[in-house]
Amino acid sequence: MPHTGDQRTWSTAGQRPELQLAVWRQIVADAFVPATVSPQDPYEEGFASEVGGRRIGDVHLMGLNSQRQVVERTPSHIAAHPGDLYFLNAPVYGSGSAQQFGRVASAGSDSFVVVDSDQPFRLEFGATFSQLTLVIPKPLLDPLLVVPGVGVG
């Protein structure tokens, strides 16, 4: 039976509205990898968001609910904090797009995208959304890929 870890939850609930976006940025860094998180216009004070996850064997299953935003992982983020992870993002409610390696992939409730944490990427969510993310260590998935290390697909 795979090892299962305790569930962990992060939320902006209970934070003052003017602090919620800064708290969400730190949550994204802690729960996933450091990245730049920007609200999409129009932005009103307050940023209600939450993420929870559980370790199952060598992977993590994460669920998140959040508002319109753009998430960018840059070369400087990667140099400072390599991830060695893939993110399989499957929207449950709403939709989003991922840009990586000069390609763009969109995902709705009937599809998913895979993103490589060790390469720059941009995720766009144009409305409130809910998604499941499977966080997979690269050494676990790379042997199964035709072209390892190529995300967004």
Tab-separated table of C-alpha atoms in Angstrom:
chain	number	residue	atom	x	y	z
A	1	MET	CA	0.000	0.000	0.000
A	2	PRO	CA	1.412	3.435	-0.892
A	3	HIS	CA	2.550	5.699	1.913
A	4	THR	CA	-0.032	8.381	2.637
A	5	GLY	CA	0.831	11.545	4.489
A	6	ASP	CA	-1.252	13.845	6.539
A	7	GLN	CA	-3.434	16.293	4.723
A	8	ARG	CA	-2.234	19.886	4.713
A	9	THR	CA	-4.368	22.946	3.990
A	10	TRP	CA	-3.459	26.587	3.313
A	11	SER	CA	-5.978	29.426	3.007
A	12	THR	CA	-6.261	33.185	2.825
A	13	ALA	CA	-9.426	33.007	4.966
A	14	GLY	CA	-9.100	34.944	8.186
A	15	GLN	CA	-6.525	37.319	6.702
A	16	ARG	CA	-7.299	41.007	6.287
A	17	PRO	CA	-8.422	41.645	2.680
A	18	GLU	CA	-5.440	43.890	1.927
A	19	LEU	CA	-3.062	41.058	2.936
A	20	GLN	CA	-4.767	38.148	1.172
A	21	LEU	CA	-2.906	38.457	-2.142
A	22	ALA	CA	0.500	38.507	-0.408
A	23	VAL	CA	-0.549	35.502	1.680
A	24	TRP	CA	-1.692	33.657	-1.480
A	25	ARG	CA	1.663	34.314	-3.148
A	26	GLN	CA	3.436	32.693	-0.200
A	27	ILE	CA	0.982	29.774	-0.215
A	28	VAL	CA	1.738	29.102	-3.898
A	29	ALA	CA	5.477	29.088	-3.128
A	30	ASP	CA	5.038	26.762	-0.140
A	31	ALA	CA	2.515	24.362	-1.678
A	32	PHE	CA	4.004	24.220	-5.193
A	33	VAL	CA	7.115	26.199	-6.236
A	34	PRO	CA	8.101	29.874	-6.016
A	35	ALA	CA	6.489	31.896	-8.802
A	36	THR	CA	5.100	35.363	-9.481
A	37	VAL	CA	1.344	35.496	-8.871
A	38	SER	CA	-0.570	38.469	-10.289
A	39	PRO	CA	-4.310	39.110	-10.076
A	40	GLN	CA	-6.065	39.753	-13.364
A	41	ASP	CA	-7.882	43.051	-13.813
A	42	PRO	CA	-10.176	44.217	-12.481
A	43	TYR	CA	-8.620	43.508	-9.094
A	44	GLU	CA	-10.497	44.397	-5.959
A	45	GLU	CA	-8.970	44.192	-2.515
A	46	GLY	CA	-9.192	40.699	-1.065
A	47	PHE	CA	-8.113	37.420	-2.633
A	48	ALA	CA	-10.078	34.459	-1.302
A	49	SER	CA	-8.101	31.316	-2.159
A	50	GLU	CA	-7.251	27.943	-0.672
A	51	VAL	CA	-5.255	24.814	-1.420
A	52	GLY	CA	-5.102	21.461	0.294
A	53	GLY	CA	-3.139	18.354	-0.405
A	54	ARG	CA	-2.114	14.907	0.620
A	55	ARG	CA	0.940	12.814	-0.145
A	56	ILE	CA	0.225	9.443	-1.744
A	57	GLY	CA	3.404	7.462	-2.200
A	58	ASP	CA	5.866	9.655	-4.092
A	59	VAL	CA	3.260	12.054	-5.496
A	60	HIS	CA	1.104	14.775	-3.986
A	61	LEU	CA	-2.547	15.316	-4.834
A	62	MET	CA	-3.510	18.962	-4.437
A	63	GLY	CA	-6.881	20.648	-4.764
A	64	LEU	CA	-7.212	24.392	-5.058
A	65	ASN	CA	-9.872	27.056	-5.371
A	66	SER	CA	-8.877	30.556	-6.327
A	67	GLN	CA	-9.610	33.736	-8.217
A	68	ARG	CA	-8.557	35.109	-11.611
A	69	GLN	CA	-4.775	35.222	-11.819
A	70	VAL	CA	-1.595	34.751	-13.791
A	71	VAL	CA	1.181	32.554	-12.366
A	72	GLU	CA	4.644	32.892	-13.892
A	73	ARG	CA	7.728	30.840	-13.091
A	74	THR	CA	10.804	32.611	-14.417
A	75	PRO	CA	14.434	31.544	-14.932
A	76	SER	CA	15.369	33.402	-11.719
A	77	HIS	CA	12.755	31.414	-9.746
A	78	ILE	CA	14.127	28.180	-11.218
A	79	ALA	CA	17.765	29.084	-10.512
A	80	ALA	CA	16.966	29.911	-6.887
A	81	HIS	CA	14.554	26.997	-6.302
A	82	PRO	CA	14.762	24.110	-8.797
A	83	GLY	CA	11.616	22.016	-8.643
A	84	ASP	CA	12.415	18.689	-10.318
A	85	LEU	CA	8.627	18.238	-10.603
A	86	TYR	CA	5.839	17.950	-13.123
A	87	PHE	CA	2.416	19.433	-12.415
A	88	LEU	CA	-0.539	17.677	-14.003
A	89	ASN	CA	-3.279	20.338	-13.758
A	90	ALA	CA	-6.874	19.196	-14.221
A	91	PRO	CA	-9.558	21.871	-13.903
A	92	VAL	CA	-12.700	20.837	-12.026
A	93	TYR	CA	-14.522	24.157	-12.423
A	94	GLY	CA	-13.512	26.924	-14.779
A	95	SER	CA	-10.604	26.698	-17.170
A	96	GLY	CA	-7.052	27.829	-17.651
A	97	SER	CA	-4.170	27.869	-20.045
A	98	ALA	CA	-0.492	27.010	-19.761
A	99	GLN	CA	2.371	28.419	-21.827
A	100	GLN	CA	5.740	26.684	-21.941
A	101	PHE	CA	8.381	25.941	-24.610
A	102	GLY	CA	6.624	28.397	-26.958
A	103	ARG	CA	3.412	26.349	-26.866
A	104	VAL	CA	0.023	27.101	-25.356
A	105	ALA	CA	-2.373	24.475	-24.042
A	106	SER	CA	-5.842	25.148	-22.681
A	107	ALA	CA	-7.652	22.925	-20.219
A	108	GLY	CA	-11.250	22.722	-19.062
A	109	SER	CA	-13.119	20.216	-16.932
A	110	ASP	CA	-12.628	17.487	-19.557
A	111	SER	CA	-8.848	17.808	-20.016
A	112	PHE	CA	-5.540	18.499	-18.332
A	113	VAL	CA	-2.128	20.046	-18.967
A	114	VAL	CA	1.317	18.961	-17.802
A	115	VAL	CA	3.869	21.614	-16.823
A	116	ASP	CA	7.599	21.142	-16.104
A	117	SER	CA	8.635	23.090	-12.963
A	118	ASP	CA	12.246	23.346	-14.148
A	119	GLN	CA	11.363	25.369	-17.238
A	120	PRO	CA	9.757	28.824	-17.369
A	121	PHE	CA	5.968	28.718	-17.601
A	122	ARG	CA	2.909	30.945	-17.471
A	123	LEU	CA	-0.502	29.815	-16.207
A	124	GLU	CA	-3.562	31.990	-16.849
A	125	PHE	CA	-6.920	31.663	-15.116
A	126	GLY	CA	-9.452	34.149	-16.490
A	127	ALA	CA	-12.140	33.496	-13.880
A	128	THR	CA	-12.642	31.898	-10.492
A	129	PHE	CA	-11.540	28.276	-10.763
A	130	SER	CA	-11.092	24.976	-8.983
A	131	GLN	CA	-8.504	22.421	-10.065
A	132	LEU	CA	-6.783	19.238	-9.020
A	133	THR	CA	-3.018	19.109	-9.401
A	134	LEU	CA	-0.952	15.962	-9.276
A	135	VAL	CA	2.613	16.884	-8.278
A	136	ILE	CA	4.904	14.224	-9.749
A	137	PRO	CA	8.671	13.987	-9.173
A	138	LYS	CA	10.452	14.095	-12.547
A	139	PRO	CA	12.520	10.938	-11.865
A	140	LEU	CA	9.253	9.038	-11.420
A	141	LEU	CA	7.673	10.172	-14.708
A	142	ASP	CA	10.644	10.798	-17.034
A	143	PRO	CA	11.280	7.089	-17.792
A	144	LEU	CA	7.693	6.817	-19.051
A	145	LEU	CA	7.819	9.809	-21.402
A	146	VAL	CA	8.706	9.677	-25.084
A	147	VAL	CA	10.483	13.034	-24.705
A	148	PRO	CA	11.341	13.626	-21.027
A	149	GLY	CA	11.374	17.195	-19.745
A	150	VAL	CA	8.887	18.606	-22.233
A	151	GLY	CA	5.880	20.073	-20.475
A	152	VAL	CA	2.687	21.726	-21.726
A	153	GLY	CA	0.790	19.060	-23.442
